Amino acid sequence: ILERDITPIFIINAKTLLVTATSLKKDGRDDDQALKIVVSCVELFVFLTWSMDSETEEVKMQFIRILRSYKRAFANDEVIFCLLAIAVMYMKRGSALSEKEWMMVKGILYVFRNILAIPDPLVSPSSGAMAAQIEVHDRLIAVLEKQMAIDFFLTLASSADQRRLKDLRKTLLDIVYYLFCRVPVTALFSQQQDTWFKDSEHHRTKSSRHNNFGGVYAVSTGEGTIMPVFNAREVLQPFANLFRKRAKVQKPKETGEAPVDRQWRTVNAESISVLRRIAAVFIESCYNPFISVLFEDSRSGVMVVDEFTPRLLYMAAYFVDISLANSAIELGCTCALVQTSTFGLVMRHASSYVELKEWNRLEPAMYCIQQILLALSKMRRTKLESLGENVLSNLFYDGDALDLFVKLCRVYKPTRTSREFLEQVARLTETFLDTLKGYSETKVGMTVKKRVKKRVPKVKKDDENDQENDADSDSA
């Protein structure tokens, strides 16, 4: 019904509305009729495509196929063009925008956000042509790029510090997040990391004739006969009874859906080029004003646990990660994240997540801290060194901040956190130690004060009794 009936009705009336709005001869009746139909269609689009994250898993699985069919219907040039043209037409009016027209703009952005948020099924890279038929996200990104909808999002993000766009900031953050959702930084830019912690998948021994058939074991049967064995399991066969009882592997309990989805997907070459352009333009033109005003909103927020803050932390760190991987991007383009106040806010969020045991939200916070430390290390011996010097000096002498990293190393337990969480803790700890080491090497004669708890003098019981007797005698 959506693809065959509702979207054609919306396209016809949207074009009518655009023509009557720009023509000199306006027929008020036709304009009002088309506007009512367009408003009703946009409201229906928002309702039909709204996220179902708050529902149970059974309900989500029931409707996920329907939502994916809606996503395919919206990956259409005419639908995207009409939605974008109406939003641009109203935004051009500036302060003369009425409340009804402003709600229309917000509704259209909600539609863009909702259709981008509908997840594609995770398909194996070996599926080939079948993957292109199932995955719609890359096709939708191509349509948004062709109709210049992405440029409209970037323009709004670069002006997000304006007061009139305050209500659109979280929606714009979600749109940018879903554009890059499930796309690792390494897929966009090659990244060289000299760390001891490596992904086992990239360093696994490749199968060959040497490691499959080259190993021969000599096993004694106990009767003086030696038999050649070509399989390690056959060697351990005499000890099978010892290993009969397999150790129970503890898995983390389900703690709800994470605010950041890091199940990486395969991206085609066309989408990679588009996402590279988006990332470059966003970092150079939008990052500092957009991220700064979002952190201001996060600082003034009342709720400690929400879906907005972890996603903000992840996206802020994600684009810093991209800028560090691409040498052509200047460090000053992402300096909003390395401000002393912003770094302190990120550390406070991480500390709150540790105290509240919000492990899914703690992981993006650790990723953000790691990227801040990497950016500060890269700022040495540059014109931004003074900016990083202030943050590093506060970090080096702040006992509470140092204690936080110790707490992060202690919170891992197989029953409550995942292996990916442990990997992030390992990366952050290594980066933190390297940062402190590099900072201390640049300073000569540094001293670190040892925190000593003040001892409370103990009062002897005899003295207390004497004082009580004296007080009784005085009262008598």
C-alpha positions in Angstrom: 0.0 0.0 0.0 2.8 2.4 0.9 4.7 1.9 -2.4 1.7 1.6 -4.7 -0.8 4.1 -3.3 0.5 6.4 -0.6 3.9 7.5 -2.1 2.3 8.3 -5.5 -0.4 10.4 -3.8 2.4 12.2 -1.9 4.5 12.8 -5.0 1.6 14.3 -7.0 0.5 16.7 -4.3 4.0 17.6 -3.3 4.8 18.7 -6.8 1.5 20.6 -6.9 2.4 22.4 -3.7 5.9 23.2 -5.0 4.5 24.6 -8.3 1.8 26.7 -6.6 4.3 28.1 -4.1 6.6 29.3 -6.8 4.1 30.5 -9.4 2.8 34.0 -9.6 -0.8 32.9 -10.1 -1.8 31.0 -7.0 -5.1 29.2 -6.5 -5.6 29.2 -2.7 -8.0 26.3 -2.7 -5.7 23.9 -4.6 -2.7 25.1 -2.5 -4.5 24.3 0.8 -5.8 21.0 -0.5 -2.3 19.9 -1.6 -0.8 21.1 1.7 -3.3 19.1 3.8 -2.6 15.9 1.8 1.2 16.5 2.1 1.0 17.1 5.8 -1.1 14.0 6.3 1.3 11.9 4.2 4.4 13.1 6.2 2.6 12.4 9.5 1.8 8.9 8.2 5.4 8.3 7.0 6.7 9.3 10.5 4.3 6.9 12.2 4.9 3.9 9.9 8.7 4.2 10.0 9.2 5.0 13.7 11.8 3.0 15.5 10.7 -0.1 17.5 13.8 -0.3 19.8 11.6 0.1 22.9 9.5 -2.9 22.0 10.2 -6.5 22.9 12.3 -8.7 20.6 9.3 -10.7 19.5 7.4 -7.6 18.4 10.5 -6.2 16.6 11.0 -9.5 14.7 7.4 -9.4 13.7 7.6 -6.0 12.0 11.2 -5.8 10.9 10.3 -7.2 7.4 7.6 -4.6 7.0 10.0 -1.8 8.0 12.6 -3.1 5.5 9.9 -3.0 2.7 9.2 0.6 3.7 12.9 1.3 3.4 13.0 -0.1 -0.1 10.0 2.1 -1.0 11.7 5.3 0.2 14.9 4.5 -1.7 13.3 6.2 -4.6 14.5 9.4 -6.4 11.1 11.1 -6.7 10.1 10.5 -3.0 13.4 11.8 -1.7 13.3 14.8 -4.1 9.8 15.8 -3.0 10.6 15.4 0.7 13.8 17.5 0.3 12.3 20.2 -1.9 9.5 20.9 0.7 12.0 21.1 3.6 14.3 23.4 1.6 11.3 25.6 0.6 10.3 26.1 4.2 13.8 26.6 5.6 14.4 29.4 3.1 11.8 31.4 4.8 14.0 31.8 7.9 12.3 33.6 10.8 9.1 34.0 8.8 8.5 30.2 9.2 5.1 29.5 10.8 4.7 26.8 13.5 2.9 24.5 11.1 5.6 24.8 8.5 8.3 24.2 11.2 6.5 21.0 12.3 6.6 20.0 8.6 10.4 20.4 8.5 10.9 18.4 11.7 8.6 15.7 10.4 10.5 15.4 7.1 13.8 15.1 9.1 12.2 12.4 11.3 11.3 10.5 8.1 14.9 10.6 6.9 16.1 9.6 10.3 13.7 6.7 10.6 14.3 5.2 7.2 18.1 5.3 7.8 17.6 3.7 11.2 15.9 0.6 9.7 18.7 -2.1 9.8 19.5 -4.3 6.9 20.0 -8.0 7.6 23.6 -8.9 8.2 24.7 -10.7 5.0 27.9 -12.6 4.5 30.4 -11.0 2.1 30.5 -14.2 0.1 26.8 -13.9 -0.8 27.7 -11.8 -3.9 24.8 -10.6 -5.9 22.3 -11.7 -3.3 23.7 -9.3 -0.8 23.1 -6.4 -3.2 19.4 -7.4 -3.4 18.9 -7.7 0.3 20.9 -4.7 1.5 19.1 -1.4 0.8 21.2 1.0 2.9 23.9 1.6 0.2 21.1 2.2 -2.4 19.5 4.7 0.0 22.8 6.5 0.5 23.3 6.7 -3.2 19.8 8.3 -3.7 20.4 10.8 -0.9 23.7 11.8 -2.4 22.2 12.1 -5.9 19.3 14.3 -4.7 21.7 16.4 -2.6 19.8 15.5 0.6 23.2 14.8 2.4 24.3 18.4 1.5 21.1 19.7 3.2 21.9 17.7 6.3 25.5 19.0 6.4 24.3 22.6 6.0 22.0 22.2 8.9 24.7 20.6 11.0 27.1 23.4 10.3 24.5 25.9 11.5 23.3 23.8 14.5 24.7 26.4 17.0 21.9 28.7 16.0 19.1 28.9 18.5 16.3 28.3 16.1 17.8 24.9 15.1 18.0 23.6 18.7 15.2 21.2 18.3 16.9 19.6 15.3 20.3 18.8 16.8 19.5 15.4 18.2 17.8 14.4 14.9 20.7 15.6 12.9 23.1 13.6 15.1 21.0 10.5 14.6 21.0 11.0 10.8 24.8 11.3 10.7 25.1 8.3 13.0 22.9 6.1 10.8 24.7 7.2 7.7 27.9 5.7 9.1 26.2 2.9 11.1 28.1 -0.4 11.0 30.9 1.1 8.9 34.3 0.8 10.5 36.9 3.5 10.2 39.3 1.1 8.5 36.8 0.6 5.6 37.0 4.4 4.9 40.7 5.1 5.5 43.6 2.8 6.0 44.8 3.0 9.5 48.2 2.0 10.9 48.2 1.2 14.6 51.5 0.2 16.3 49.9 -1.5 19.3 50.5 -4.8 21.0 46.8 -5.6 20.9 45.9 -7.0 17.5 42.7 -8.4 16.1 43.1 -12.2 15.9 41.2 -12.4 12.6 43.9 -10.4 10.8 46.8 -12.4 12.2 45.4 -15.9 12.0 47.7 -18.5 10.4 46.5 -19.2 6.9 45.7 -22.7 6.0 48.3 -24.5 3.9 49.7 -27.9 3.2 52.5 -27.2 5.7 50.4 -26.6 8.8 47.8 -29.1 7.8 49.9 -32.1 7.0 53.5 -31.2 7.9 53.2 -31.9 11.7 53.8 -35.5 12.6 53.6 -36.8 16.2 55.3 -40.0 17.5 53.1 -41.8 20.0 54.2 -44.8 22.0 51.5 -47.5 22.6 53.1 -48.7 25.8 54.1 -52.0 24.2 57.3 -50.7 22.6 55.6 -49.8 19.4 55.8 -46.2 18.1 53.0 -45.0 15.8 53.1 -41.8 13.6 50.0 -39.7 14.2 49.1 -36.8 11.9 46.3 -35.3 14.1 46.8 -33.5 17.4 43.4 -34.9 18.6 44.7 -38.5 18.2 47.7 -37.6 20.3 45.5 -36.5 23.1 43.2 -39.6 22.8 44.9 -41.4 25.8 44.1 -38.4 28.0 40.5 -38.1 26.8 39.2 -38.9 30.3 41.0 -36.0 31.8 39.4 -33.5 29.5 35.9 -35.2 29.4 34.4 -32.5 31.6 34.6 -29.3 29.6 34.9 -26.1 31.4 31.8 -24.0 31.4 32.4 -20.8 29.6 30.6 -17.9 31.2 28.8 -15.6 28.8 27.6 -12.1 29.7 24.0 -11.7 30.5 21.8 -9.7 28.2 21.5 -6.1 29.4 19.3 -4.7 26.7 20.2 -3.2 23.3 23.3 -1.2 23.1 22.9 2.5 22.0 25.7 2.0 19.5 25.6 -0.8 17.0 29.1 -2.0 16.1 28.3 -5.1 14.1 30.3 -4.2 11.0 28.8 -4.6 7.6 30.2 -4.9 4.1 30.0 -1.6 2.1 30.2 -1.3 -1.7 32.8 0.9 -3.4 30.3 3.6 -4.4 29.1 4.0 -0.9 32.6 4.2 0.5 33.5 7.1 -1.8 30.3 8.9 -0.8 30.9 8.3 2.9 34.5 9.5 2.5 33.2 12.8 1.0 30.6 13.2 3.8 33.3 12.5 6.5 35.7 15.0 5.0 33.1 17.8 4.6 31.6 17.1 8.1 35.0 17.3 9.8 36.1 20.4 8.0 32.9 22.4 8.1 30.6 21.0 10.8 32.5 19.1 13.5 33.6 21.9 15.8 30.4 23.9 15.9 28.1 20.8 15.9 29.9 18.8 18.5 30.5 21.8 20.8 26.8 22.7 20.9 25.8 19.0 21.4 28.2 18.7 24.4 26.7 21.9 25.8 23.2 20.3 25.5 24.6 17.2 27.2 26.1 19.3 30.0 22.8 21.0 30.7 20.8 17.7 30.5 19.2 16.3 33.7 19.2 12.6 32.8 22.4 10.7 33.3 21.4 7.6 31.5 19.9 8.3 28.0 20.4 7.2 24.4 21.7 10.6 23.2 24.9 10.9 25.2 26.5 7.5 24.3 25.8 8.1 20.6 27.3 11.6 20.9 30.4 10.2 22.5 30.8 7.5 19.8 30.3 9.9 16.9 32.6 12.5 18.3 35.3 9.9 18.7 34.5 8.3 15.3 35.3 11.4 13.3 38.5 12.0 15.4 39.5 8.5 14.5 38.9 9.3 10.9 41.0 12.5 11.1 43.9 10.6 12.8 43.8 8.0 10.0 43.9 10.6 7.3 46.9 12.8 7.3 45.3 15.3 4.9 42.9 16.5 7.6 44.2 19.2 10.0 44.1 18.5 13.7 42.4 21.9 14.3 39.2 20.6 12.6 38.5 18.3 15.5 39.8 20.4 18.4 36.4 20.8 20.0 36.8 17.4 21.6 40.1 18.1 23.2 38.9 21.1 25.2 39.5 20.8 29.0 35.8 21.2 29.8 34.7 18.7 27.2 37.3 16.1 28.3 36.2 16.6 31.9 32.6 16.0 30.9 33.5 12.8 29.0 35.4 11.5 32.1 32.4 12.3 34.3 30.0 10.4 32.0 32.4 7.4 32.1 32.6 7.5 35.9 28.8 7.7 36.1 28.4 4.7 33.8 30.9 2.7 36.0 28.9 3.5 39.1 25.6 2.7 37.5 27.0 -0.4 35.9 25.9 0.7 32.4 28.4 -1.3 30.5 26.8 -0.8 27.0 27.1 2.9 27.5 30.5 2.8 29.0 32.1 1.3 25.9 31.5 4.4 23.6 32.7 6.5 26.5 36.0 4.6 26.7 36.3 4.8 22.9 35.9 8.6 23.1 38.5 8.9 25.9 41.0 6.8 23.8 40.6 9.0 20.7 41.0 12.2 22.8 44.3 10.8 24.2 45.5 9.8 20.7 44.7 13.3 19.4 46.5 14.9 22.4 49.6 12.8 21.7 49.5 13.8 18.0 49.3 17.5 18.9 52.8 17.5 20.4 55.3 19.7 18.6 52.5 21.4 16.6 50.9 24.8 16.9 48.1 23.2 19.0 50.5 21.9 21.6 49.5 24.5 24.2 45.9 23.3 23.9 46.9 19.7 24.6 49.3 20.8 27.3 46.5 22.1 29.5 44.5 18.9 29.2 47.4 16.6 29.8 48.6 18.5 32.9 45.2 18.3 34.4 45.1 14.6 33.7 48.5 13.9 35.0 47.8 15.5 38.4 44.1 14.6 38.8 43.9 11.7 41.2 40.2 11.0 40.4 40.9 10.7 36.7 43.8 8.3 37.3 41.6 6.2 39.6 39.0 5.9 36.9 41.4 4.1 34.6 42.2 1.6 37.4 38.4 1.1 37.9 38.0 0.4 34.2 40.6 -2.4 34.5 38.7 -4.0 37.4 35.1 -3.9 36.1 35.5 -6.7 33.5 33.7 -9.9 34.4 32.6 -12.6 31.8 29.1 -12.6 33.3 28.4 -8.9 32.7 30.7 -7.7 30.0 31.6 -9.0 26.5 34.9 -9.7 24.9 34.6 -6.5 22.8 34.4 -4.6 26.1 37.6 -6.2 27.3 39.3 -5.3 24.0 38.3 -1.7 24.4 39.6 -1.6 28.0 42.9 -3.0 26.7 43.2 -0.4 24.0 42.3 2.4 26.3 44.8 1.3 29.0 47.6 1.0 26.5 46.8 4.4 25.0 46.6 6.0 28.5 50.0 4.6 29.6 51.6 5.7 26.4 50.2 9.2 26.7 51.4 9.5 30.3 54.8 8.2 29.3 55.2 10.6 26.4 54.0 13.5 28.5 56.4 12.7 31.3 59.4 12.4 28.9 58.8 16.0 27.7 59.0 17.4 31.2 62.1 17.6 33.3 62.0 17.4 37.1 58.3 16.5 37.4 57.1 15.5 40.8 54.0 13.5 41.7 52.6 14.0 45.1 51.6 10.9 47.0 48.1 11.0 48.4 48.2 10.1 52.1 45.1 9.7 54.2 45.1 11.7 57.3 45.1 9.5 60.4 42.4 10.3 63.0 44.0 10.1 66.5 42.4 7.4 68.6 41.0 8.4 72.0 41.7 6.0 74.8 38.8 4.6 76.7 40.2 5.6 80.1 40.4 9.3 79.0 36.8 9.1 77.7 35.6 7.7 81.0 37.5 10.4 83.0 35.9 13.1 80.8 32.4 11.7 81.4 33.0 11.6 85.2 34.2 15.1 85.2 31.1 16.2 83.3 28.8 14.4 85.7 30.5 16.0 88.7 30.2 19.5 87.2 26.5 19.0 86.5 26.0 17.8 90.1 
